PDB file of C-alpha atoms and ligand atoms in Angstrom:
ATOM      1  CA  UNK A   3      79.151 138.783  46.183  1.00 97.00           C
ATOM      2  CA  UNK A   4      76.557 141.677  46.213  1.00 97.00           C
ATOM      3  CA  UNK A   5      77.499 144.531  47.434  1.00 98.00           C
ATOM      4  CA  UNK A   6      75.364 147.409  48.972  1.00 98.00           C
ATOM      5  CA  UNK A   7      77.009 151.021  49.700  1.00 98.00           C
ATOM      6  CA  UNK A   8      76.003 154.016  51.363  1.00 98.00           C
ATOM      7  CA  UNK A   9      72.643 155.284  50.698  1.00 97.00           C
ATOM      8  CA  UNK A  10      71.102 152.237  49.306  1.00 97.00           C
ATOM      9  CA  UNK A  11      68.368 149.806  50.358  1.00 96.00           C
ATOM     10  CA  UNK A  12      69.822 146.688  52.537  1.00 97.00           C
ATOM     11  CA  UNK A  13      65.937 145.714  53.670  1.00 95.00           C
ATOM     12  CA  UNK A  14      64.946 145.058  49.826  1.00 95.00           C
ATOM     13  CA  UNK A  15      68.102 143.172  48.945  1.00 95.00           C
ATOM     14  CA  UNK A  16      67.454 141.532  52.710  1.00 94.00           C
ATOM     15  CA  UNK A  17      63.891 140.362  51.370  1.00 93.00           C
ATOM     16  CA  UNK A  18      64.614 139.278  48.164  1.00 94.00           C
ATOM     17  CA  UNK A  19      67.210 136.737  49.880  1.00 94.00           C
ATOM     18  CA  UNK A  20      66.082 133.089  50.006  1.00 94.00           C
ATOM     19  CA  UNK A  21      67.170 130.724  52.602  1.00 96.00           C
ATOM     20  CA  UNK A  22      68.706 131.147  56.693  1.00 98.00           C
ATOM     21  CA  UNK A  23      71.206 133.813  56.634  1.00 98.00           C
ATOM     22  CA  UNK A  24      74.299 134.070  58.642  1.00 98.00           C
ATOM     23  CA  UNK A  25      76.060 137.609  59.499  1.00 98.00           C
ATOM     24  CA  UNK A  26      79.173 138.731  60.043  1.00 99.00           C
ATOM     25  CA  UNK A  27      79.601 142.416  61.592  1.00 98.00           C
ATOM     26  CA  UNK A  28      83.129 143.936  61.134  1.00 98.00           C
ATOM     27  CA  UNK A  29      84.918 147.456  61.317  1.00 98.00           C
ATOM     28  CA  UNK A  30      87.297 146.271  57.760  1.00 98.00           C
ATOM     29  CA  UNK A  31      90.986 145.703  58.151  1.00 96.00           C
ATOM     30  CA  UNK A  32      89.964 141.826  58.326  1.00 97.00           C
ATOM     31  CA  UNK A  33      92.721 139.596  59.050  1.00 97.00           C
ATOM     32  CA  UNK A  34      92.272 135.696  59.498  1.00 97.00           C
ATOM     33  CA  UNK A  35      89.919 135.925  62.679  1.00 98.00           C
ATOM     34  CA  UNK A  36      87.016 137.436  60.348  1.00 98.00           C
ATOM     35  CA  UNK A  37      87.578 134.884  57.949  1.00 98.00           C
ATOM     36  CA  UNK A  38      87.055 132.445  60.460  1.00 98.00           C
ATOM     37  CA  UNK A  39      83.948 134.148  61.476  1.00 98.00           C
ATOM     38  CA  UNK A  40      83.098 133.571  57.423  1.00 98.00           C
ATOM     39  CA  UNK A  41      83.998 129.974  57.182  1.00 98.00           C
ATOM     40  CA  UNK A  42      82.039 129.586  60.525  1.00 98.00           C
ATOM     41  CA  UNK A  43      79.301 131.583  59.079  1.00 98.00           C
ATOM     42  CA  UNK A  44      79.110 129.294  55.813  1.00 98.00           C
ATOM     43  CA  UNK A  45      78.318 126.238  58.430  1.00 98.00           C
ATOM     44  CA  UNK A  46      75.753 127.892  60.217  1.00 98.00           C
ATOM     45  CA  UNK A  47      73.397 128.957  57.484  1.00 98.00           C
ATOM     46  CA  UNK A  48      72.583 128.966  53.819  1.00 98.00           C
ATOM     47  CA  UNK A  49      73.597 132.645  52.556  1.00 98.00           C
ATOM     48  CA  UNK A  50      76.468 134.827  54.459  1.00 98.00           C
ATOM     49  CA  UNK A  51      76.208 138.635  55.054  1.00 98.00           C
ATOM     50  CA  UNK A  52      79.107 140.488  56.068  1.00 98.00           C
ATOM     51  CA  UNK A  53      78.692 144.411  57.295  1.00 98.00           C
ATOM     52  CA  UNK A  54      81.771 146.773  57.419  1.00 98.00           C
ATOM     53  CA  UNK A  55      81.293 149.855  59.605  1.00 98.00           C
ATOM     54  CA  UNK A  56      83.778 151.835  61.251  1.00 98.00           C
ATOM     55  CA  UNK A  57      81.436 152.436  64.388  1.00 98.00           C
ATOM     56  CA  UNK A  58      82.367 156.092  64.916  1.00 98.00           C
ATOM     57  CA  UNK A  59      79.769 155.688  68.771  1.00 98.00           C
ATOM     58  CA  UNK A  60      82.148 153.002  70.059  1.00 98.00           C
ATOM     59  CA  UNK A  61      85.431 155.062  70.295  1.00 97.00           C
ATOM     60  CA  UNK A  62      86.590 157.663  72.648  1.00 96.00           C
ATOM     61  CA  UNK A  63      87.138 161.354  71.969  1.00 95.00           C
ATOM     62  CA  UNK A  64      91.052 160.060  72.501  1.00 91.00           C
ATOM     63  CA  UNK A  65      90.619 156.855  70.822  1.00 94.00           C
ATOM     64  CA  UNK A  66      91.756 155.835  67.568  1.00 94.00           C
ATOM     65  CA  UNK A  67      88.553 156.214  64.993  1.00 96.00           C
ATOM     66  CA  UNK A  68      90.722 158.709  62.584  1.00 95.00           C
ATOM     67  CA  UNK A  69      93.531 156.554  62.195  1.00 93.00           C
ATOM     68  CA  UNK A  70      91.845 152.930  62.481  1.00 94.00           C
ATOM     69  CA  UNK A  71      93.200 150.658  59.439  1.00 94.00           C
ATOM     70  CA  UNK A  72      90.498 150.955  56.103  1.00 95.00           C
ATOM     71  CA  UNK A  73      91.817 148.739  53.518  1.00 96.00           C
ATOM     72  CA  UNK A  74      88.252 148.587  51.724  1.00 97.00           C
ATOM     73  CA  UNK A  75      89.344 146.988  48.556  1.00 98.00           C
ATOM     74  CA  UNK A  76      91.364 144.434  50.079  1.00 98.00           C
ATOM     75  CA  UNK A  77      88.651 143.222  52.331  1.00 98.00           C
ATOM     76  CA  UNK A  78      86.068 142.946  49.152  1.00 98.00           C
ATOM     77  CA  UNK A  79      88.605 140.849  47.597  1.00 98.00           C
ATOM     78  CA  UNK A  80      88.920 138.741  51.375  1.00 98.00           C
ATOM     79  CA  UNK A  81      85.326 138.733  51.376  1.00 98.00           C
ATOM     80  CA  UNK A  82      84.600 137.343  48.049  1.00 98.00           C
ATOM     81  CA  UNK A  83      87.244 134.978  48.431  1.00 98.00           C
ATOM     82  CA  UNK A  84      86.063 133.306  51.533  1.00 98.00           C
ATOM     83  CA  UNK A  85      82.224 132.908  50.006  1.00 97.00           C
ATOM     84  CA  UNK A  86      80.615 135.523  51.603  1.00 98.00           C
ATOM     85  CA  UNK A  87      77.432 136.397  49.493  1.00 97.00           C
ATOM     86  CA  UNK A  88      76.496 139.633  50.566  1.00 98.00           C
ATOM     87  CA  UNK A  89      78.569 142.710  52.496  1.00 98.00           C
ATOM     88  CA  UNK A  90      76.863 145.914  53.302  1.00 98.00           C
ATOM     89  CA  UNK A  91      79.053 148.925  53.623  1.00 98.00           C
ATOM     90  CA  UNK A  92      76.628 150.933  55.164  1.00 98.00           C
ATOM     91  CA  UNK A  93      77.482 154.940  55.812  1.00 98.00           C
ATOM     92  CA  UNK A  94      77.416 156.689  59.002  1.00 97.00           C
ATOM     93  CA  UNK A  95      74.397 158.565  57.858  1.00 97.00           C
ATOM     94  CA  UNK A  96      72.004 155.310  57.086  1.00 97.00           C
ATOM     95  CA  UNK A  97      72.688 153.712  60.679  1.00 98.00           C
ATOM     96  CA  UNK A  98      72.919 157.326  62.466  1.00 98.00           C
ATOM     97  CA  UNK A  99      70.016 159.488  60.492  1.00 97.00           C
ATOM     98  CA  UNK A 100      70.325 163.183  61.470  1.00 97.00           C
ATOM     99  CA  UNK A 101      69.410 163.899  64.847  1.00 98.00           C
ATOM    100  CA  UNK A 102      70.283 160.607  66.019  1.00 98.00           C
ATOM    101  CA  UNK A 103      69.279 160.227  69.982  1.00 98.00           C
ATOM    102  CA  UNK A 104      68.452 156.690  70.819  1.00 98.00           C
ATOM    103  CA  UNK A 105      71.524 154.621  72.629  1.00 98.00           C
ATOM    104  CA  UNK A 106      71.563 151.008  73.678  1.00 98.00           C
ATOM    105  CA  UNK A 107      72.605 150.763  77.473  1.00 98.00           C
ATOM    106  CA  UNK A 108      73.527 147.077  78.765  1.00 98.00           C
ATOM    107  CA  UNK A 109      74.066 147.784  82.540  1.00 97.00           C
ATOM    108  CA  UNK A 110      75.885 145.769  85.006  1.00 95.00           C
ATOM    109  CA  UNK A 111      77.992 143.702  82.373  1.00 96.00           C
ATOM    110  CA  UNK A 112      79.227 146.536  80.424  1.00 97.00           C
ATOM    111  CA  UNK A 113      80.575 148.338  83.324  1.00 96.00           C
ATOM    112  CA  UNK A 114      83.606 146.410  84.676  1.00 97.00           C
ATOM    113  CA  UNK A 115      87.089 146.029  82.712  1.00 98.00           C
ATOM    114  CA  UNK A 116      86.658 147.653  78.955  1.00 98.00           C
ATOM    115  CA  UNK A 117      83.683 149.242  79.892  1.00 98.00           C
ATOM    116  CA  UNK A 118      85.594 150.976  82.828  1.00 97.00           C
ATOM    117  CA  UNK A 119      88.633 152.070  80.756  1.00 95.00           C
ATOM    118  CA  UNK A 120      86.782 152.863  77.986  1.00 96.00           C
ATOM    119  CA  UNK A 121      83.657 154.605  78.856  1.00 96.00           C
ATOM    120  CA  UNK A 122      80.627 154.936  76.579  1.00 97.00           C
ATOM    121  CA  UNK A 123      82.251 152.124  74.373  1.00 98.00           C
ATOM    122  CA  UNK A 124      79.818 149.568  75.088  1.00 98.00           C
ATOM    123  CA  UNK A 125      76.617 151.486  74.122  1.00 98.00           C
ATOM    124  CA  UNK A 126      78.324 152.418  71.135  1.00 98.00           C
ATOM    125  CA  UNK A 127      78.994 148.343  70.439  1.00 98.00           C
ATOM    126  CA  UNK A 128      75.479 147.788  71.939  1.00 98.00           C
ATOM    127  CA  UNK A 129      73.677 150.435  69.800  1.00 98.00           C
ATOM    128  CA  UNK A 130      75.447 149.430  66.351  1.00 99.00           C
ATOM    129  CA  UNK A 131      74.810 146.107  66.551  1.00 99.00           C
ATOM    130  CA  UNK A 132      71.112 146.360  67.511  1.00 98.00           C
ATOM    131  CA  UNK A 133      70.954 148.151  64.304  1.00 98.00           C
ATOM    132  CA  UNK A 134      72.780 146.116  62.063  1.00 98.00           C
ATOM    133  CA  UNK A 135      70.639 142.941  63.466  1.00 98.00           C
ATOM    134  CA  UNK A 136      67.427 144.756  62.961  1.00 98.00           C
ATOM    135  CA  UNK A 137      68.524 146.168  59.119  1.00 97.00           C
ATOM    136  CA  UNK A 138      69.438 142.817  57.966  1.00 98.00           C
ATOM    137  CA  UNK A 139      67.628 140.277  59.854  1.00 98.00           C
ATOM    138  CA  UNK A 140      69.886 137.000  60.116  1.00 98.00           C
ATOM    139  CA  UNK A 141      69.263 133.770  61.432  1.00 98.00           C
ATOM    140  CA  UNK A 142      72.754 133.795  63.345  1.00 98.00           C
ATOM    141  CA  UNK A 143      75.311 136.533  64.223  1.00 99.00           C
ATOM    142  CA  UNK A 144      79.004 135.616  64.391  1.00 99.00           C
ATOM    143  CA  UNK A 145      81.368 137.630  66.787  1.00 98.00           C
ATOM    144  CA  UNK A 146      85.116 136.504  68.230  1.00 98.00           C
ATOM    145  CA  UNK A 147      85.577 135.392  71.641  1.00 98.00           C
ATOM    146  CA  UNK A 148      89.102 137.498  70.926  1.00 98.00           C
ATOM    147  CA  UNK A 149      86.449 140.884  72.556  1.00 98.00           C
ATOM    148  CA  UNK A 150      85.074 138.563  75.028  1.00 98.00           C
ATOM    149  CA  UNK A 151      83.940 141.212  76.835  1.00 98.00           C
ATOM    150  CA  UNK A 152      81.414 142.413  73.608  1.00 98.00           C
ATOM    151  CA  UNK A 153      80.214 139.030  72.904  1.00 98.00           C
ATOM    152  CA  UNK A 154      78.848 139.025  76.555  1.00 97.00           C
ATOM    153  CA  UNK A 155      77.325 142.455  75.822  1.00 98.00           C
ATOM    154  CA  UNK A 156      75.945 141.411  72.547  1.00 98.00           C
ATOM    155  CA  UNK A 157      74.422 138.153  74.376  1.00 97.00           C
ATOM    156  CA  UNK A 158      72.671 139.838  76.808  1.00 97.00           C
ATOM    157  CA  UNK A 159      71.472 142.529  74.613  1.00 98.00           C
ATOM    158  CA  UNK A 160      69.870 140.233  72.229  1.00 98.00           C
ATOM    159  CA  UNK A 161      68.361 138.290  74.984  1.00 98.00           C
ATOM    160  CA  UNK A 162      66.857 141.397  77.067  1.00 98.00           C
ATOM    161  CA  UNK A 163      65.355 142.789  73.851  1.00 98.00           C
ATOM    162  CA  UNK A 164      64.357 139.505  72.385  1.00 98.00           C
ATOM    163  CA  UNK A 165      65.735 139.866  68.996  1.00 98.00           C
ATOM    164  CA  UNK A 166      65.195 136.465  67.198  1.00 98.00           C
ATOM    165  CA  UNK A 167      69.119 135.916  66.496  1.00 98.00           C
ATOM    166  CA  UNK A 168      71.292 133.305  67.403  1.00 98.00           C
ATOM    167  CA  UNK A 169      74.518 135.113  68.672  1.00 98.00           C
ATOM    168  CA  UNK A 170      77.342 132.268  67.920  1.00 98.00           C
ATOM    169  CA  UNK A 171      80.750 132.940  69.672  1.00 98.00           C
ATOM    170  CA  UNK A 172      84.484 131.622  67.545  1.00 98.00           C
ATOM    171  CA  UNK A 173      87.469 131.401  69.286  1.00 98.00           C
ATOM    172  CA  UNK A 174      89.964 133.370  68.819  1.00 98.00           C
ATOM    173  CA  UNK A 175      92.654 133.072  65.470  1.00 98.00           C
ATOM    174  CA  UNK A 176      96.207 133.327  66.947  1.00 98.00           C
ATOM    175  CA  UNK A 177     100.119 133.828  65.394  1.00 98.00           C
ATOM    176  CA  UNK A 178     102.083 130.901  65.241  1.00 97.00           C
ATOM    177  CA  UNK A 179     103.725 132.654  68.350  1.00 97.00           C
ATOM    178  CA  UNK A 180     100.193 132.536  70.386  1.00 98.00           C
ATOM    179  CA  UNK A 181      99.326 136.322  69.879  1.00 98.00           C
ATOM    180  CA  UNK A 182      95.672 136.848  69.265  1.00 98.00           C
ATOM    181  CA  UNK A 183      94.849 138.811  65.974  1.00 98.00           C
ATOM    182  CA  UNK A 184      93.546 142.230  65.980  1.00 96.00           C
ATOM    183  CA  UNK A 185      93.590 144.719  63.271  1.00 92.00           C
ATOM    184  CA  UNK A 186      95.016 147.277  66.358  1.00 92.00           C
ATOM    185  CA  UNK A 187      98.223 145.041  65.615  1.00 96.00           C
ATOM    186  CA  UNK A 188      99.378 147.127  62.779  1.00 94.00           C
ATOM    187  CA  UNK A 189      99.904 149.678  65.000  1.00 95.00           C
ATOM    188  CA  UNK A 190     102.875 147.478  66.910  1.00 97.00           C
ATOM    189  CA  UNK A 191     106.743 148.342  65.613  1.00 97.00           C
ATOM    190  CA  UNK A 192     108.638 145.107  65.516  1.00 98.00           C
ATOM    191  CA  UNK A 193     110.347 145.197  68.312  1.00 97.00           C
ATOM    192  CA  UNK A 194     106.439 145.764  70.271  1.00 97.00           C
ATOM    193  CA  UNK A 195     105.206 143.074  68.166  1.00 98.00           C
ATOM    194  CA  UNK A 196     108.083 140.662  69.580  1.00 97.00           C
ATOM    195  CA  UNK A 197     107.143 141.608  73.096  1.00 97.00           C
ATOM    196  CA  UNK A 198     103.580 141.208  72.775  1.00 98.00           C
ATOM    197  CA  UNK A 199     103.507 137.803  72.888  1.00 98.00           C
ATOM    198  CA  UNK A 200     104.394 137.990  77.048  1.00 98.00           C
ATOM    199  CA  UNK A 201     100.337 138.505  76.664  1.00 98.00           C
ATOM    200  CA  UNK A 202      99.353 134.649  75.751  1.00 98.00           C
ATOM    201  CA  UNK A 203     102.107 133.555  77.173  1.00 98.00           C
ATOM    202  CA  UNK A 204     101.603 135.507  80.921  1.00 98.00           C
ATOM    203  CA  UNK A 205      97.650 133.905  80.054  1.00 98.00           C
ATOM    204  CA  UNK A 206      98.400 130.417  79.335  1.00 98.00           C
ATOM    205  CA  UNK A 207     100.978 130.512  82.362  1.00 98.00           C
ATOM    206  CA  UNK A 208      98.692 132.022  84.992  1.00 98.00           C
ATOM    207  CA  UNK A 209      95.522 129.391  83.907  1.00 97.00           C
ATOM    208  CA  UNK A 210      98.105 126.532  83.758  1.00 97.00           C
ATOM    209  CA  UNK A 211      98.503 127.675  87.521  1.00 97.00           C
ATOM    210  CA  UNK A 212      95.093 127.619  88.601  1.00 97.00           C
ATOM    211  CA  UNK A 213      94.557 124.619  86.908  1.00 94.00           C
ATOM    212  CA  UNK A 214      97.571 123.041  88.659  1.00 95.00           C
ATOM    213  CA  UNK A 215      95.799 124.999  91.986  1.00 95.00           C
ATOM    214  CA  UNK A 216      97.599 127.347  92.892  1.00 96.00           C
ATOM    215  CA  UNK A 217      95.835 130.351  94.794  1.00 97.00           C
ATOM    216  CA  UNK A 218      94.170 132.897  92.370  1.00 97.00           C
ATOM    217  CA  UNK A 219      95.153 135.986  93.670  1.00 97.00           C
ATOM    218  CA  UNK A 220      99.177 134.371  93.310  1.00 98.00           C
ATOM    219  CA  UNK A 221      98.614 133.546  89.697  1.00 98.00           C
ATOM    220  CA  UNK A 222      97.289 136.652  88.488  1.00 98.00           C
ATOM    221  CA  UNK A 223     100.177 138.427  90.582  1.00 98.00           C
ATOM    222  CA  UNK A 224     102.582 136.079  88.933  1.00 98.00           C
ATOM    223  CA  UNK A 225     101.025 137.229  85.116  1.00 98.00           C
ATOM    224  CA  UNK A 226     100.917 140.631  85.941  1.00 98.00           C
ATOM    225  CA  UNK A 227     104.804 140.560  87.195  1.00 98.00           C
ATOM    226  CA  UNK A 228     105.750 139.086  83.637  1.00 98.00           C
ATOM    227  CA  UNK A 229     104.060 141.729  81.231  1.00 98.00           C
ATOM    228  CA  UNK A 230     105.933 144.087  83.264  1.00 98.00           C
ATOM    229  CA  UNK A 231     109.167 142.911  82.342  1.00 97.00           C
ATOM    230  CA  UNK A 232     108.235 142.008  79.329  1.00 97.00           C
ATOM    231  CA  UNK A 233     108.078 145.860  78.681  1.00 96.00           C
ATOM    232  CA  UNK A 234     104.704 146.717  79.067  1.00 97.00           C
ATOM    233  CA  UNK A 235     104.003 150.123  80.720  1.00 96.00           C
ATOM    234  CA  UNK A 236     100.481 149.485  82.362  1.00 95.00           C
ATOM    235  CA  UNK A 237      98.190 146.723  82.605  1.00 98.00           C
ATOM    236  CA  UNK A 238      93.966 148.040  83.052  1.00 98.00           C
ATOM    237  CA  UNK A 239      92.974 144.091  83.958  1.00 98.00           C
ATOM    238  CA  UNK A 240      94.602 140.573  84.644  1.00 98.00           C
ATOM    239  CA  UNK A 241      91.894 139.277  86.261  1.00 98.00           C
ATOM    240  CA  UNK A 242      89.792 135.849  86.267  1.00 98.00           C
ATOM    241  CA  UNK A 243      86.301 135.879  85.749  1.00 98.00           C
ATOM    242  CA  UNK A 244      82.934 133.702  85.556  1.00 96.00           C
ATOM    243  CA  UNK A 245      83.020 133.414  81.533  1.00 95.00           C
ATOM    244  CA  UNK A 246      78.974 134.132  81.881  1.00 92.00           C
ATOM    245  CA  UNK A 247      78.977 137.355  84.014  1.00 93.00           C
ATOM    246  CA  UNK A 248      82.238 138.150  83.923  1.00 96.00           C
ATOM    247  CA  UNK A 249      82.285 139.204  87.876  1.00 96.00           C
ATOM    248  CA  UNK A 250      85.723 138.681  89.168  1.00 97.00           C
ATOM    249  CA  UNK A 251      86.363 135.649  90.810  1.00 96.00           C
ATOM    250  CA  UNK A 252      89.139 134.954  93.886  1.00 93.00           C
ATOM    251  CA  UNK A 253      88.578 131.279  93.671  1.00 91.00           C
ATOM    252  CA  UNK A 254      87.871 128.447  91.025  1.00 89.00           C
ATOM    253  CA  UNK A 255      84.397 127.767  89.427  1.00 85.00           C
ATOM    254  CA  UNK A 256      83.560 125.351  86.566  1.00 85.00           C
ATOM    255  CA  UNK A 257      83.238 127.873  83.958  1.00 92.00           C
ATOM    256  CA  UNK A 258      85.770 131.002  84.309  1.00 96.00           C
ATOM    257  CA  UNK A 259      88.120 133.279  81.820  1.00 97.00           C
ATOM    258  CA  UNK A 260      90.811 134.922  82.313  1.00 98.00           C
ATOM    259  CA  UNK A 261      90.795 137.957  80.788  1.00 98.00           C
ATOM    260  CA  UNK A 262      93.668 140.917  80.363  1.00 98.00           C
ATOM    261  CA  UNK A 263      93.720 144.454  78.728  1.00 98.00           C
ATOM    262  CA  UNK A 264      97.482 146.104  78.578  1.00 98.00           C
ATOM    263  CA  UNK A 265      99.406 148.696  76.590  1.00 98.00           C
ATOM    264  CA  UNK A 266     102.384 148.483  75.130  1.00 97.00           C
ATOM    265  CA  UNK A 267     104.066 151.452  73.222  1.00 96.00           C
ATOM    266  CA  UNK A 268     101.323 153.600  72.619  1.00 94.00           C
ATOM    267  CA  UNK A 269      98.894 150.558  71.345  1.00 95.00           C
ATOM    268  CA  UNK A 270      95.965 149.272  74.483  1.00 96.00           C
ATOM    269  CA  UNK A 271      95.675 144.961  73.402  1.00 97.00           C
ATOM    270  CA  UNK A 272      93.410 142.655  74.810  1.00 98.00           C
ATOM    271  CA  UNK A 273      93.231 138.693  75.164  1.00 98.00           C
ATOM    272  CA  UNK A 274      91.613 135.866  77.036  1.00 98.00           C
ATOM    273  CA  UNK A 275      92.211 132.011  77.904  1.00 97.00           C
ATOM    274  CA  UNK A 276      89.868 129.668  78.490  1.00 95.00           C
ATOM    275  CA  UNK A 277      90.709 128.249  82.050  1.00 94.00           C
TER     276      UNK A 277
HETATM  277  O1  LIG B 303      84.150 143.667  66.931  1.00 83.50           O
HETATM  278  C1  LIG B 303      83.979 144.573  66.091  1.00 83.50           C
HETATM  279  O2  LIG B 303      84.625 144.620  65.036  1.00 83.50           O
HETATM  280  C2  LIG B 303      82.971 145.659  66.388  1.00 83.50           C
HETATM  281  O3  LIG B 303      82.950 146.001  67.731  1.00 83.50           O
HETATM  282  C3  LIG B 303      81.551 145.329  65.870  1.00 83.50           C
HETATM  283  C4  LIG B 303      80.979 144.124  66.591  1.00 83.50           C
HETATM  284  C5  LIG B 303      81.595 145.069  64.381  1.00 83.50           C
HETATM  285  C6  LIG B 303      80.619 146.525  66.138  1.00 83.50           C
HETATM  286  O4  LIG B 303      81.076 147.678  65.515  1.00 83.50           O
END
């Protein structure tokens, strides 16, 4: 695996590369979601670039950018393992040159649930990912469904400023016990980490409703009601959505999500089902 640091050239080592190239964006701390992304990556196209930045535009003043998980030599060694041929660790100051001014706004779909609770976070996703695209040029882009949320972002981002990239979406790499992966996990003691799982569970419940039709607004209700007792202290979103423009939906369409955001302890998780 090549790698390129700080301060060096990714656009020569991008040119010199032969065949379709498939890349992976991640912020490190990989766990066996990004890996999926890889082995997905390896079907789409010849070579596989991974980047890892630590996006410092996507988190809040009060968010968690100082104490996010960097385990740098453990995700080379991931990396390399999984047949990734290339991984770009690029430094804030080569995506974010001094006197940095230019942001990438999506409007409409980056408002509503994250973008609400976490203000500013989108254009930070937006803008970083525009940039990575542009600096290395792939054939395909990989992202989870896990932030379903950003891969609707990054969609319609890529589509309103034409960049020639196919954005391909992986579902989501669960526990045996049905909680979604996220490096914001570590941050769970055990005892939060045994009452997370209400999360999939209050999902799979609430879509297994509406499925079996019962009325929307009673399902959610129902979900909500069982993260609560399950010991979480608020909940930002349990709401079902059209999986394209994520408005919020009160009754069934063919293609809908349900998506939730809640916080448990001091740590904010999010998760999605398929309905
Ligand atoms: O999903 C992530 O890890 C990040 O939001 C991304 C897409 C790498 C942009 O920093």
């Amino acid at each position: 695996m090549q790698i390129i640091r700080a301060g060096e050239d990714v656009t020569a080592v991008r040119r010199a590369l032969r065949g379709t190239l498939a890349l992976v964006p991640t912020m490190g701390a990989l766990h066996a979601g990004h890996l999926r992304l890889v082995q997905e990556a390896k079907r789409q196209a010849e070579r596989v670039a991974a980047t890892i930045f630590v996006n410092p535009l996507q988190f809040g003043p009060d968010e968690d950018l100082g104490r996010y998980p960097r385990q740098e030599a453990r995700d080379l060694r991931l990396l390399e393992e999984a047949g990734c041929d290339l991984l770009w660790l690029p430094g804030a100051g080569d995506l974010y040159p001094d006197g940095f001014a230019t942001s990438v706004s999506v409007t409409g779909i980056s408002e509503r649930w994250e973008g609400e609770a976490r203000p500013g976070h989108f254009a930070g996703v937006a803008t970083v990912v525009a940039k990575l695209l542009i600096a290395v040029a792939p054939d395909v882009a990989l992202f989870g469904e896990k932030d379903f949320q950003q891969l609707a972002v990054i969609r319609r981002m890529v589509r309103d400023l034409s960049l020639p990239v196919e954005i391909v979406g992986v579902p989501t790499v669960r526990d045996e016990d049905g909680l979604a992966l996220s490096s914001r996990n570590a941050y769970l003691s055990d005892e939060e980490r045994a009452r997370s799982v209400a999360l999939p569970r209050a999902l799979a419940e609430a879509a297994e409703a509406i499925r079996g039709g019962r009325a929307v607004e009673g399902a959610l209700a129902e979900g909500r009601g069982r993260l609560l007792e399950a010991g979480f202290s608020g909940i930002d979103y349990f709401a079902l959505v059209d999986a394209a423009s994520l408005e919020p939906l009160t009754e069934v369409r063919a293609e809908m999500r349900l998506i939730v955001a809640a916080v448990i302890g001091p740590t904010r998780l999010i998760d999605n089902f398929p309905v």
